[in-house]
mmCIF file of C-alpha atoms and ligand atoms in Angstrom:
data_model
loop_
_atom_site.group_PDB
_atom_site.id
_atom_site.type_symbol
_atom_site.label_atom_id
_atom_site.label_comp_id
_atom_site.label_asym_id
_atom_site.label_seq_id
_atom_site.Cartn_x
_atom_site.Cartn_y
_atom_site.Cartn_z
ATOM 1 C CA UNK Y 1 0.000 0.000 0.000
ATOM 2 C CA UNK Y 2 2.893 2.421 0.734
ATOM 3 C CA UNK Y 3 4.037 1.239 -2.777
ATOM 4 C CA UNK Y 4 1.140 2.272 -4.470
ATOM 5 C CA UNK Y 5 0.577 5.856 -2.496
ATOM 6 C CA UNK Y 6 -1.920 4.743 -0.141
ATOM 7 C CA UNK Y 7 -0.614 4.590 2.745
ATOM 8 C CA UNK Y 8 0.767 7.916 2.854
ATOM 9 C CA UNK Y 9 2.266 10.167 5.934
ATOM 10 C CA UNK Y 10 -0.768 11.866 7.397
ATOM 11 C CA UNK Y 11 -1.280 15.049 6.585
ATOM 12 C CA UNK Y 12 -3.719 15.703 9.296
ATOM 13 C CA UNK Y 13 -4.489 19.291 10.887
ATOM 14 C CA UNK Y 14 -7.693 18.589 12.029
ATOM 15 C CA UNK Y 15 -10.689 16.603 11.448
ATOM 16 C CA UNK Y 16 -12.416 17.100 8.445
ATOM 17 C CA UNK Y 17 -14.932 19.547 8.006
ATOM 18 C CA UNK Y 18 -17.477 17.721 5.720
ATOM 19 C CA UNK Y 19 -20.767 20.181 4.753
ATOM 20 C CA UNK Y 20 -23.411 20.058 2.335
ATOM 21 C CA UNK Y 21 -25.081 16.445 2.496
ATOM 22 C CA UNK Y 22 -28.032 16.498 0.476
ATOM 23 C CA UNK Y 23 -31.235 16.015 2.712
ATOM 24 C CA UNK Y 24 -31.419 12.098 3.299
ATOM 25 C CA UNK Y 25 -28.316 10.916 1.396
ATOM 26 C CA UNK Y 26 -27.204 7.894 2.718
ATOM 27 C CA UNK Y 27 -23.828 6.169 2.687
ATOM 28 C CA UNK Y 28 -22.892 2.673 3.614
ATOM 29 C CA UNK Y 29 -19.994 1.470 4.856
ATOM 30 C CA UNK Y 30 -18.191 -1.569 4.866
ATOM 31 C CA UNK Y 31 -16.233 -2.527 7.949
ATOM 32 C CA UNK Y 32 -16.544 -1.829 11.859
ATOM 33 C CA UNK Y 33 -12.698 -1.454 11.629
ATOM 34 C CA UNK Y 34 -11.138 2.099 12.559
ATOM 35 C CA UNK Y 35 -11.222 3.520 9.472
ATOM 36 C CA UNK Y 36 -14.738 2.873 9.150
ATOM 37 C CA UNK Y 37 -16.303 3.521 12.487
ATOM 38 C CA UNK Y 38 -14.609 6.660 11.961
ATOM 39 C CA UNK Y 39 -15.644 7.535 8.291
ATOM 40 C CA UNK Y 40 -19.025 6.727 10.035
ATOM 41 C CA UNK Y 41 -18.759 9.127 12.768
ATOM 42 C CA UNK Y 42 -17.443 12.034 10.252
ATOM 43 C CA UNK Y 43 -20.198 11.062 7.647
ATOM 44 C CA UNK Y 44 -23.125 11.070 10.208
ATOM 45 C CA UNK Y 45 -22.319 14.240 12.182
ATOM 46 C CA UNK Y 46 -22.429 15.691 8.187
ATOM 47 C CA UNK Y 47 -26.016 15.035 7.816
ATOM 48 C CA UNK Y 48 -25.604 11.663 6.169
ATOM 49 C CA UNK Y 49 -27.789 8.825 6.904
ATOM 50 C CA UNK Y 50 -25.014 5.569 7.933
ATOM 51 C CA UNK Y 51 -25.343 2.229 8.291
ATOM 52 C CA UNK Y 52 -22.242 0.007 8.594
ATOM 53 C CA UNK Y 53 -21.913 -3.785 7.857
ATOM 54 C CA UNK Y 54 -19.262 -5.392 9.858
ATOM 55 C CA UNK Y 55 -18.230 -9.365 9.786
ATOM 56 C CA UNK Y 56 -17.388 -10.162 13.344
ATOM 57 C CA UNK Y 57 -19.553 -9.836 16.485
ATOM 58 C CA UNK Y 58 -17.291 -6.793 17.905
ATOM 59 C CA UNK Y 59 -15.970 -3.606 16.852
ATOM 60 C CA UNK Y 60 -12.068 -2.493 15.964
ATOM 61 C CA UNK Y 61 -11.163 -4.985 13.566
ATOM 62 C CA UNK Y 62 -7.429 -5.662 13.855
ATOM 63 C CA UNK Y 63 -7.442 -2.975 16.761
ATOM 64 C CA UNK Y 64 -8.462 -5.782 19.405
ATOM 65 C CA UNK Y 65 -7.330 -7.256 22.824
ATOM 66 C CA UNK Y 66 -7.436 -10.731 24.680
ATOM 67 C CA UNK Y 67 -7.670 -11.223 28.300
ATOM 68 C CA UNK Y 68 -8.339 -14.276 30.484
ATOM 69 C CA UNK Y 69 -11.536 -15.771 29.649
ATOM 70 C CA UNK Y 70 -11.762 -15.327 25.630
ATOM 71 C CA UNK Y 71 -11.827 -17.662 23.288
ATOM 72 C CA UNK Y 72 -11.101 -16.992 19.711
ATOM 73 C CA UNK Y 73 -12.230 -19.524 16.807
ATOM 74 C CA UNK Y 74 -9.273 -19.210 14.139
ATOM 75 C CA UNK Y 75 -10.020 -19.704 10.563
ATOM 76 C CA UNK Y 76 -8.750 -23.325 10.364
ATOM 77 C CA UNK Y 77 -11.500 -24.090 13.690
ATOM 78 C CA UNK Y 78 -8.463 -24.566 16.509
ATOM 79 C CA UNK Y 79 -10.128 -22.523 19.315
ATOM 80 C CA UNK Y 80 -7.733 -20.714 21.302
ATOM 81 C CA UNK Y 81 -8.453 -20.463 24.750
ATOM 82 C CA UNK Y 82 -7.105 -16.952 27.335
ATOM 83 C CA UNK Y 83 -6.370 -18.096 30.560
ATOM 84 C CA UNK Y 84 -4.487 -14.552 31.300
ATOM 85 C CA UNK Y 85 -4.849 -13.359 35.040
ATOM 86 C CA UNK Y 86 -6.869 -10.450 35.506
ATOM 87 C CA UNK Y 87 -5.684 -7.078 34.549
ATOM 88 C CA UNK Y 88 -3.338 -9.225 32.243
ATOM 89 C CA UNK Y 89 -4.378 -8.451 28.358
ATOM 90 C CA UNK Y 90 -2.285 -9.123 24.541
ATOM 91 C CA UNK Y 91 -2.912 -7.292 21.508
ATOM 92 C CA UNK Y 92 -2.974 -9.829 18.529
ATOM 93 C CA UNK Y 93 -2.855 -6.178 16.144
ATOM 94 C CA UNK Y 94 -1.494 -3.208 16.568
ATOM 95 C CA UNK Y 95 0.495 -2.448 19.697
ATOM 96 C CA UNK Y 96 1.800 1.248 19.536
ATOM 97 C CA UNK Y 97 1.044 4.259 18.291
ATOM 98 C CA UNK Y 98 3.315 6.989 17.028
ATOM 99 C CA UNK Y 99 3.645 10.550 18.242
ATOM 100 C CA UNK Y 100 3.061 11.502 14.582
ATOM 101 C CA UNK Y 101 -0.078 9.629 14.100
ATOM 102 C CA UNK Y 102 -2.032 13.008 14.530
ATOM 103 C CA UNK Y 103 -5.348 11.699 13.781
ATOM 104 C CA UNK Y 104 -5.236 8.738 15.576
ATOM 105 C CA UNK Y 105 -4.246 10.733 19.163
ATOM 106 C CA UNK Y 106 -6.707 13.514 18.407
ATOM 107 C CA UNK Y 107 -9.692 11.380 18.266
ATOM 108 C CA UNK Y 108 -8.245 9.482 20.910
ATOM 109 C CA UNK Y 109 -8.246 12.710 23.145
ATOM 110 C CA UNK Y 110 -12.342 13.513 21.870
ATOM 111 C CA UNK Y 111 -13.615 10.417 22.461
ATOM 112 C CA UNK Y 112 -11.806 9.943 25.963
ATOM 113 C CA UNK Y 113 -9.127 6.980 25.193
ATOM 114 C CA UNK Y 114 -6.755 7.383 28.180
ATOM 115 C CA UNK Y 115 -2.807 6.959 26.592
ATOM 116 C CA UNK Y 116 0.397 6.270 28.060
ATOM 117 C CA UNK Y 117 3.865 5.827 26.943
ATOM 118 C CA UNK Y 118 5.011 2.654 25.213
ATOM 119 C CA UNK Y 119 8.442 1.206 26.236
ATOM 120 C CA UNK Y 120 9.724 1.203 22.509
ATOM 121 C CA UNK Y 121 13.300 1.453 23.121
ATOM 122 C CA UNK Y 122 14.752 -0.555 26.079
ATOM 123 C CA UNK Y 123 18.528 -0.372 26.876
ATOM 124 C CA UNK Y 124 18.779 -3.237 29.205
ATOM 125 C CA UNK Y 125 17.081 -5.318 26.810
ATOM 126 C CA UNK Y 126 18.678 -8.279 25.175
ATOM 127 C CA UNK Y 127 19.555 -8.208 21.478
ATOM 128 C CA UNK Y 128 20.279 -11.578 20.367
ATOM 129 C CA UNK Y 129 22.218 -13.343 16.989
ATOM 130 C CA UNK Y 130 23.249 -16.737 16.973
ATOM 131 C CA UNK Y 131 26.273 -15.867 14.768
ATOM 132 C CA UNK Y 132 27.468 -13.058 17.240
ATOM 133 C CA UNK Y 133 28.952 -13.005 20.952
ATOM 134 C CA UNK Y 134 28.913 -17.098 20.528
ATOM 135 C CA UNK Y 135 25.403 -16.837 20.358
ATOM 136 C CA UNK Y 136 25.011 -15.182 23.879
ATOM 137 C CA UNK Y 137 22.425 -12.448 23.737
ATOM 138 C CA UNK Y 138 23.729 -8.651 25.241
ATOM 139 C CA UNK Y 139 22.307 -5.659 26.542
ATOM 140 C CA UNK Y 140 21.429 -3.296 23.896
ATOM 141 C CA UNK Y 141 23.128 -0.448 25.503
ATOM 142 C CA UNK Y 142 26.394 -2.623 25.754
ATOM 143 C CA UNK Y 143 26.209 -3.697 21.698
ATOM 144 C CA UNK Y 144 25.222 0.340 20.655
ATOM 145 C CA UNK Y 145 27.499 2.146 22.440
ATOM 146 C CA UNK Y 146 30.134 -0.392 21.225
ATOM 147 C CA UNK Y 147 29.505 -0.444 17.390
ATOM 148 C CA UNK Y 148 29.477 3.398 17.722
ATOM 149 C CA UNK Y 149 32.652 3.751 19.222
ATOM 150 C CA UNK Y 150 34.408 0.963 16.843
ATOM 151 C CA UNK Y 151 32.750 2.498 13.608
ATOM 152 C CA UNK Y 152 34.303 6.236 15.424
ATOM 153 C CA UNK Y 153 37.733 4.964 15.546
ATOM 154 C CA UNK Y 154 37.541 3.514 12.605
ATOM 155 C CA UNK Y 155 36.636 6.388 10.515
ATOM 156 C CA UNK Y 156 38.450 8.612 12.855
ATOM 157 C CA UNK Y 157 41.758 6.395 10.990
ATOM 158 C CA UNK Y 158 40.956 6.738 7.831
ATOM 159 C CA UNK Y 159 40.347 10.947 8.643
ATOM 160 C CA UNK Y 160 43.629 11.063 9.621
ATOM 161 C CA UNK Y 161 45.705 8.685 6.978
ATOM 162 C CA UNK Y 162 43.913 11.218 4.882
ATOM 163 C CA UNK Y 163 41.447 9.065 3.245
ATOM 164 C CA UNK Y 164 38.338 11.432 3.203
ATOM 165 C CA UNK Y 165 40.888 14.842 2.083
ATOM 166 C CA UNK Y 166 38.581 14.724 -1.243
ATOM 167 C CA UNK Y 167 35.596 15.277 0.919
ATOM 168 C CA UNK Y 168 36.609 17.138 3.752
ATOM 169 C CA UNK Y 169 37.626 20.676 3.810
ATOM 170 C CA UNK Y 170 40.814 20.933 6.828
ATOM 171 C CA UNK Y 171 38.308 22.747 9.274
ATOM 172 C CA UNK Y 172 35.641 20.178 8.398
ATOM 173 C CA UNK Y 173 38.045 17.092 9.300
ATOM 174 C CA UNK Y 174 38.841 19.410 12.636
ATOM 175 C CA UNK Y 175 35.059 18.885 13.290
ATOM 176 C CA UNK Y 176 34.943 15.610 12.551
ATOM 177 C CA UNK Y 177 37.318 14.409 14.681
ATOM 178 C CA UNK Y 178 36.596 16.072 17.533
ATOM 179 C CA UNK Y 179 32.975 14.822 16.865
ATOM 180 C CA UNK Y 180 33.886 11.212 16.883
ATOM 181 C CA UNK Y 181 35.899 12.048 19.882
ATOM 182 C CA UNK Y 182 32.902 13.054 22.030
ATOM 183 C CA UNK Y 183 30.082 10.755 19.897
ATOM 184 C CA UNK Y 184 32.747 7.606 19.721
ATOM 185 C CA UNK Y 185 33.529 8.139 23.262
ATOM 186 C CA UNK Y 186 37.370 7.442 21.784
ATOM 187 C CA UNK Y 187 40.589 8.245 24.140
ATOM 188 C CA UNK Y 188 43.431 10.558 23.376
ATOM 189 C CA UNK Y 189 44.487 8.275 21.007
ATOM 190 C CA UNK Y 190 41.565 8.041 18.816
ATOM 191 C CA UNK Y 191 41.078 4.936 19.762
ATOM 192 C CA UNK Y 192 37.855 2.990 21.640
ATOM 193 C CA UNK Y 193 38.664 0.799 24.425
ATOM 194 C CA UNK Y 194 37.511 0.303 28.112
ATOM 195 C CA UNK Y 195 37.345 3.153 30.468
ATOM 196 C CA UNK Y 196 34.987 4.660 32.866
ATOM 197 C CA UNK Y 197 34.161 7.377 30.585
ATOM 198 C CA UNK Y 198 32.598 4.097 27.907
ATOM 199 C CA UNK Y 199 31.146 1.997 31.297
ATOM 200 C CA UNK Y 200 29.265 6.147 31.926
ATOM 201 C CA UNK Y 201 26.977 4.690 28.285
ATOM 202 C CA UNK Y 202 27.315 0.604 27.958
ATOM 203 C CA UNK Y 203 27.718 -0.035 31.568
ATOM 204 C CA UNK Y 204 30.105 -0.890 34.669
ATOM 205 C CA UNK Y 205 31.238 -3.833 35.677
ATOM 206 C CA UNK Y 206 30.933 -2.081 39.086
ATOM 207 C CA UNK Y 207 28.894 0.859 38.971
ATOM 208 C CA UNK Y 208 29.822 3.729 41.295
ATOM 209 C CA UNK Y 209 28.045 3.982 44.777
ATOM 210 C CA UNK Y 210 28.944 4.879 48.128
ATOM 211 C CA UNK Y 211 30.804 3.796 51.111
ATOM 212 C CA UNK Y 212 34.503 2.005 50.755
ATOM 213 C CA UNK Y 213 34.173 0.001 47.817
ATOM 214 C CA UNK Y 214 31.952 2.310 46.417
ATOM 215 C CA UNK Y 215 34.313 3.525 43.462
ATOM 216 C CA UNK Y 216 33.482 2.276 39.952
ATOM 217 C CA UNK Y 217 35.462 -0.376 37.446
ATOM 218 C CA UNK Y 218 34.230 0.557 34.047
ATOM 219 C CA UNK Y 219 33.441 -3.142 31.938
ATOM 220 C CA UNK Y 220 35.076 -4.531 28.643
ATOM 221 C CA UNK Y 221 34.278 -4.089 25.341
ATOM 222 C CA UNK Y 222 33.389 -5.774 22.528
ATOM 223 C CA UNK Y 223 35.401 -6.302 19.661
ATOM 224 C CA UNK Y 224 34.445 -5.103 16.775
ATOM 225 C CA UNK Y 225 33.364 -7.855 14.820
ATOM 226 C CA UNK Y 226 30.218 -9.167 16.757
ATOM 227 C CA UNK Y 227 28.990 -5.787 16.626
ATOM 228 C CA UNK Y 228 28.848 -5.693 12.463
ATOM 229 C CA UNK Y 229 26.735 -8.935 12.791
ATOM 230 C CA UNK Y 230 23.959 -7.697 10.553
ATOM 231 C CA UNK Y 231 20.974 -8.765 13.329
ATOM 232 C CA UNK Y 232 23.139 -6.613 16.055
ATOM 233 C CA UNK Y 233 22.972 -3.202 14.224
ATOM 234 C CA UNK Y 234 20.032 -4.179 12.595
ATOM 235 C CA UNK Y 235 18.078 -4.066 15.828
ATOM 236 C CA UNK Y 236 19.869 -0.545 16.661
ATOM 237 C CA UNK Y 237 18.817 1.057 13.348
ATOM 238 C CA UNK Y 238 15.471 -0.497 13.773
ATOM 239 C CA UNK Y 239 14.597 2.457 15.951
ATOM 240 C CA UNK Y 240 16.162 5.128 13.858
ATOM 241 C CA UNK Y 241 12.578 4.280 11.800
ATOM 242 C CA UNK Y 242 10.331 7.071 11.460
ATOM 243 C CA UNK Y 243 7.092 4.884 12.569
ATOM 244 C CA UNK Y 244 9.416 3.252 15.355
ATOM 245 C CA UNK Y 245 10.862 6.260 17.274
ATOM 246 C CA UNK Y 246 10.269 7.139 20.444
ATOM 247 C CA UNK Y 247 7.429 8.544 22.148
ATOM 248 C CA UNK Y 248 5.273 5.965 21.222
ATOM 249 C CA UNK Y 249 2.476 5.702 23.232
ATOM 250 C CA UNK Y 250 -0.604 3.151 23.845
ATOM 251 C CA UNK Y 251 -4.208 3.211 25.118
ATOM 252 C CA UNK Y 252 -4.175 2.463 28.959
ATOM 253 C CA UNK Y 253 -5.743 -1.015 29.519
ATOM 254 C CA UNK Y 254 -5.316 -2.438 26.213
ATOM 255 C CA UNK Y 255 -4.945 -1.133 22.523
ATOM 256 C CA UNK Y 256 -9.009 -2.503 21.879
ATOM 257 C CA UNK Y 257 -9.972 0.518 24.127
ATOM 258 C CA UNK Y 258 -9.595 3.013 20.973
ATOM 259 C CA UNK Y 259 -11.825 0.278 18.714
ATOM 260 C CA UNK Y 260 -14.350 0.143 22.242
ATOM 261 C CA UNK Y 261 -14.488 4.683 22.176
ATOM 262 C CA UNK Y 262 -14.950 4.791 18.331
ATOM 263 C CA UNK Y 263 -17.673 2.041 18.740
ATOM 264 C CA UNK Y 264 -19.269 4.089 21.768
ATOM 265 C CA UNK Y 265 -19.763 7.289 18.927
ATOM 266 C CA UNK Y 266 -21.585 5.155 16.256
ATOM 267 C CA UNK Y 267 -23.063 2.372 18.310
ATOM 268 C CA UNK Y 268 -26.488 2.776 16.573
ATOM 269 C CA UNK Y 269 -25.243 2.577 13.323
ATOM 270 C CA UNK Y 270 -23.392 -0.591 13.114
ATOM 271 C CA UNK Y 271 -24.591 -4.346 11.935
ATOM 272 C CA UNK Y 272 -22.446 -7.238 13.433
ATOM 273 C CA UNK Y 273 -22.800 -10.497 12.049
ATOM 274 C CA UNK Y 274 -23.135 -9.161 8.532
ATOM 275 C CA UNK Y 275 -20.666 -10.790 6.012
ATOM 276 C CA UNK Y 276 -20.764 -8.887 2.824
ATOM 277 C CA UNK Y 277 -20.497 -10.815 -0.468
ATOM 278 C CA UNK Y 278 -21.048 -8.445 -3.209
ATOM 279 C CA UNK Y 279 -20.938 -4.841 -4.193
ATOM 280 C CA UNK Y 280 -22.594 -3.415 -7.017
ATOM 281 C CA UNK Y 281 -22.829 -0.368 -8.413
ATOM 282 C CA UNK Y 282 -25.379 1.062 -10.497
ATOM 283 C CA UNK Y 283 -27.012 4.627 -11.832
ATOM 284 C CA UNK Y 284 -28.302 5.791 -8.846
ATOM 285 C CA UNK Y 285 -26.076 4.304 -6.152
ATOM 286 C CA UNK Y 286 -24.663 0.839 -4.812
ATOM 287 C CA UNK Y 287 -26.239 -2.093 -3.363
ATOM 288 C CA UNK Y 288 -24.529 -4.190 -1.349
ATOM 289 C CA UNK Y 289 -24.773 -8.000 -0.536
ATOM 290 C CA UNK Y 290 -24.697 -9.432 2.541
ATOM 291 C CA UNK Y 291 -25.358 -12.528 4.720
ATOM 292 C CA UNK Y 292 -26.625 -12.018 7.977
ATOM 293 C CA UNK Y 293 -24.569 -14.791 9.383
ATOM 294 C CA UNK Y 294 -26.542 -16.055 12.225
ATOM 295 C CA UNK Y 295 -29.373 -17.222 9.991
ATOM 296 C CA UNK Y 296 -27.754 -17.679 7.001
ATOM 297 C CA UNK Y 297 -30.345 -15.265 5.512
ATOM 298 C CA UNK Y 298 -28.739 -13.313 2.326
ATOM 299 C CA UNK Y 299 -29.674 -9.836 2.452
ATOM 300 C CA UNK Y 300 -29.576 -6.521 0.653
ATOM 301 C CA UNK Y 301 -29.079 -2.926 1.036
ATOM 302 C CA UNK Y 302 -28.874 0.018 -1.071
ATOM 303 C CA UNK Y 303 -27.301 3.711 -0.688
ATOM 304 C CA UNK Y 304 -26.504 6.751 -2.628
ATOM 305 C CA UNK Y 305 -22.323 5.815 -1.403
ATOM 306 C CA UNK Y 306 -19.856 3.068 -0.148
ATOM 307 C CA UNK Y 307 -17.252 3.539 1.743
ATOM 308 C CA UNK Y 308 -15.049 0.490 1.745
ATOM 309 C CA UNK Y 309 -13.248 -0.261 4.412
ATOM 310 C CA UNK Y 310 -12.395 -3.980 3.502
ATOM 311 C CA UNK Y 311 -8.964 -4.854 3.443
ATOM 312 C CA UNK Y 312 -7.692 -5.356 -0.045
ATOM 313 C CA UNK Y 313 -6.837 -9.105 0.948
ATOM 314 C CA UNK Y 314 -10.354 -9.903 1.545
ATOM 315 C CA UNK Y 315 -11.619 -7.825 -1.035
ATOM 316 C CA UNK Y 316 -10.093 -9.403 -3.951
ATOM 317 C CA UNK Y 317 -12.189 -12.374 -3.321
ATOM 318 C CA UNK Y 318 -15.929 -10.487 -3.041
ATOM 319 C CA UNK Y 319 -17.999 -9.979 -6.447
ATOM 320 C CA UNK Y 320 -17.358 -6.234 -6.766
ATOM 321 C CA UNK Y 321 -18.700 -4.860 -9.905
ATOM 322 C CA UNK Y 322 -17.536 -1.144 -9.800
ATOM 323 C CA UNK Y 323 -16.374 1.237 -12.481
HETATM 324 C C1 FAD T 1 -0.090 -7.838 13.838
HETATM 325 C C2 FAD T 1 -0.339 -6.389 13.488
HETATM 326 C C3 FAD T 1 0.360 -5.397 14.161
HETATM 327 C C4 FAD T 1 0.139 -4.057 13.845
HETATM 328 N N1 FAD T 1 0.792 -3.097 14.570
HETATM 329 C C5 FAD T 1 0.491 -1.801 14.387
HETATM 330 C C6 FAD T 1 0.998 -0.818 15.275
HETATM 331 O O1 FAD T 1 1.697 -1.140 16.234
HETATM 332 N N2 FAD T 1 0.681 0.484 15.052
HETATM 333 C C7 FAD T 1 -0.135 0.846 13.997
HETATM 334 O O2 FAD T 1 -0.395 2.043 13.842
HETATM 335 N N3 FAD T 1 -0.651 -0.071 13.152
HETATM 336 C C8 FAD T 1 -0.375 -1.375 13.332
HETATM 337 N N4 FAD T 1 -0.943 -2.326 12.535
HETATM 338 C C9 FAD T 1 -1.811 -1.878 11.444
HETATM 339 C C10 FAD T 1 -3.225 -1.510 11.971
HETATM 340 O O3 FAD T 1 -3.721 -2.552 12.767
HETATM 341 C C11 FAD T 1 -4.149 -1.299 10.788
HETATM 342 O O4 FAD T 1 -3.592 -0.322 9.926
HETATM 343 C C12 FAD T 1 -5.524 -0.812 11.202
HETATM 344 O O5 FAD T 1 -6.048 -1.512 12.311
HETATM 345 C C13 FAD T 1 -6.436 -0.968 9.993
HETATM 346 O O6 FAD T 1 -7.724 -0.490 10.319
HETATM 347 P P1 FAD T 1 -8.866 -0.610 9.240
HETATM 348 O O7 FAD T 1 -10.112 -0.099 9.848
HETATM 349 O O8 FAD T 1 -8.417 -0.008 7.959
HETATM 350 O O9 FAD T 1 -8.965 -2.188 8.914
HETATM 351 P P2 FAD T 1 -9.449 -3.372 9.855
HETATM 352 O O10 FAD T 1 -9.145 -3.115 11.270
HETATM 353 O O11 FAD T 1 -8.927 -4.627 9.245
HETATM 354 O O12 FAD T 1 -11.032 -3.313 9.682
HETATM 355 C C14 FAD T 1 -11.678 -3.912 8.609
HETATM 356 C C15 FAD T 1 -12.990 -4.461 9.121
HETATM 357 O O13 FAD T 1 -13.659 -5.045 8.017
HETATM 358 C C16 FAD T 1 -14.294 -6.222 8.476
HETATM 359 N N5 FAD T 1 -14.543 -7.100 7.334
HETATM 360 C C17 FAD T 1 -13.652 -7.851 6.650
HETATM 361 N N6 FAD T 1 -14.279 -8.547 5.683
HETATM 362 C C18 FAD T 1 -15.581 -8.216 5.762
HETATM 363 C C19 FAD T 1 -16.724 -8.605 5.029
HETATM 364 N N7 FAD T 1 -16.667 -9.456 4.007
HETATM 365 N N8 FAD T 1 -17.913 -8.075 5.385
HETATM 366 C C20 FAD T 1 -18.014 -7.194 6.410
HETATM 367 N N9 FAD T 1 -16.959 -6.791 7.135
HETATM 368 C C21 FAD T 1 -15.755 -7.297 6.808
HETATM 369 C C22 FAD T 1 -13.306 -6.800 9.463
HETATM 370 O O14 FAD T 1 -13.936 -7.734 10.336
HETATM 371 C C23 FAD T 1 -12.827 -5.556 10.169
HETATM 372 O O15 FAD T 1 -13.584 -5.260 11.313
HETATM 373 C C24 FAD T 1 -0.770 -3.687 12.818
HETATM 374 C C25 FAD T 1 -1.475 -4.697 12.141
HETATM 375 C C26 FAD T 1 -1.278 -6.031 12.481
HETATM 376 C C27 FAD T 1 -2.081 -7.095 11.767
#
């Protein structure tokens, strides 16, 4: 979808300010999902008349949580079972949002979603590669601030054999060096190796405190060549991602709480249990097919719009005669 332009940064300032419905135009939409709870919401507060179909028995579509006591059928018929302890929830979907996901946290804030931070980048975490460290996993912060002070001293070599004179005007290399000094955490020498000053970003082997054997030992490096294991710095530039970088945040209690506050704005609009089969357009409108799954009855409905919100996966495989 990025590929193709449609799933482009959000440009959002604001919700939109949709006017001149003509008097009893009516709209359906496909899909109790985010995007169309909340193309509901905008539509109706326009003056349109909305119905939404929606597959499953709830709202949020792939915005959804488990906690201890669902079940979920999966498509195959294994029924998993949540024996979670209260309080105690997963999200199967999304987890996090992004600071820059505008809409999303301003509709959060109207319709009352509490948020709070999501851990996205953890220092102490391990990062793991079975072809690295003998296949022992490390502490982020330990594997980071290594590979940044390796790739400093290297670089800060080649600066001053003279490698980069081509690019680098003689202040510019000034810069540079003293750059990779501070960034690289490098000694005197240029070069990265254990010291206290390192152990103050990857970590002591005794970290300073109080009393007599309070003073600190800084810890050993890494060499360099565990740290250019591709899954080791892959995992560090994994958060240099613009959807990835931190504040992230997430709804308090579980991420179906956003899916649970749309559904709470367009309640009365929605029909669960409705598995639509075909969309048709015509002269005056579109009529859409449906079966009301419960009874097995095949309905259908007609409107002046669609709005579909089906994902493209399961769309390919409905009868959609559009032009
Ligand atoms: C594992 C996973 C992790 C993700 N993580 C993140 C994340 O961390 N942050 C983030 O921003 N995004 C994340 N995403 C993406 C995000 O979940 C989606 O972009 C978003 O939920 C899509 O919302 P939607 O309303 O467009 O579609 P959906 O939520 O898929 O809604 C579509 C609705 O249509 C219904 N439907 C389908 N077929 C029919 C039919 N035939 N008839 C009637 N109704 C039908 C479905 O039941 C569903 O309710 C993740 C997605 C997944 C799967």
């Amino acid at each position: 979808m990025t590929a193709l332009g449609h799933a482009a940064p959000t440009t959002f300032s604001g919700p939109p300010r949709l006017t001149g419905a003509r008097k009893g135009a009516s709209v359906i939409v496909l899909g109790a999902g985010l995007a169309g709870m909340l193309a509901a919401y905008e539509l109706a507060k326009a003056g349109y008349k909305v119905q939404i179909l929606e597959y499953q028995t709830r709202p949020g579509g792939r915005n959804w949580s488990l906690r201890g006591g669902d079940s979920y059928t999966e498509v195959g018929g294994a029924t998993q079972k949540v024996a979670f302890a209260p309080g105690n929830y997963l999200n199967p979907g999304p987890w996090r949002i992004p600071y820059h996901h505008r809409g999303l946290l301003h509709y959060c804030q109207q319709f009352g979603v509490a948020l709070e931070p999501f851990i996205q980048l953890n220092h102490n975490a391990y990062v793991h590669s079975s072809k690295a460290f003998g296949g022992k996993p490390q502490r982020y912060r330990e594997v980071a601030v290594d590979f940044k002070g390796h790739i400093s001293e290297l670089l800060a070599k080649a600066v001053n054999q003279n490698a980069l004179d081509d690019k680098l005007t003689k202040e510019d290399r000034e810069r540079l060096l003293e750059a990779l000094r501070g960034w690289g955490v490098l000694d005197k020498n240029m070069a990265y190796s254990s010291s206290l000053k390192v152990s103050a970003q990857r970590g002591y082997d005794h970290a300073p405190g109080g009393g007599v054997d309070g003073a600190p030992t800084p810890s050993q490096i890494f060499g360099l060549k565990d740290v250019l294991d591709p899954k080791i710095w892959n995992t560090m530039s994994f958060y240099f991602n613009y959807v990835m970088q931190t504040t992230m945040f997430q709804p308090v209690g579980g991420m179906d709480m956003i899916g649970k506050a749309f559904a709470r704005q367009v309640r009365n609009l929605i029909t669960y249990n409705a598995k639509v089969t075909k969309i048709a357009q015509g002269e005056n409108g579109v009529t859409i097919t449906y079966q009301d799954i419960p009874s097995n009855a095949v309905r259908e409905v007609k409107a002046d719009w669609c709005v579909c919100t089906i994902p493209a996966s399961i769309l390919s495989q409905l009868d959609v005669q559009v032009s």
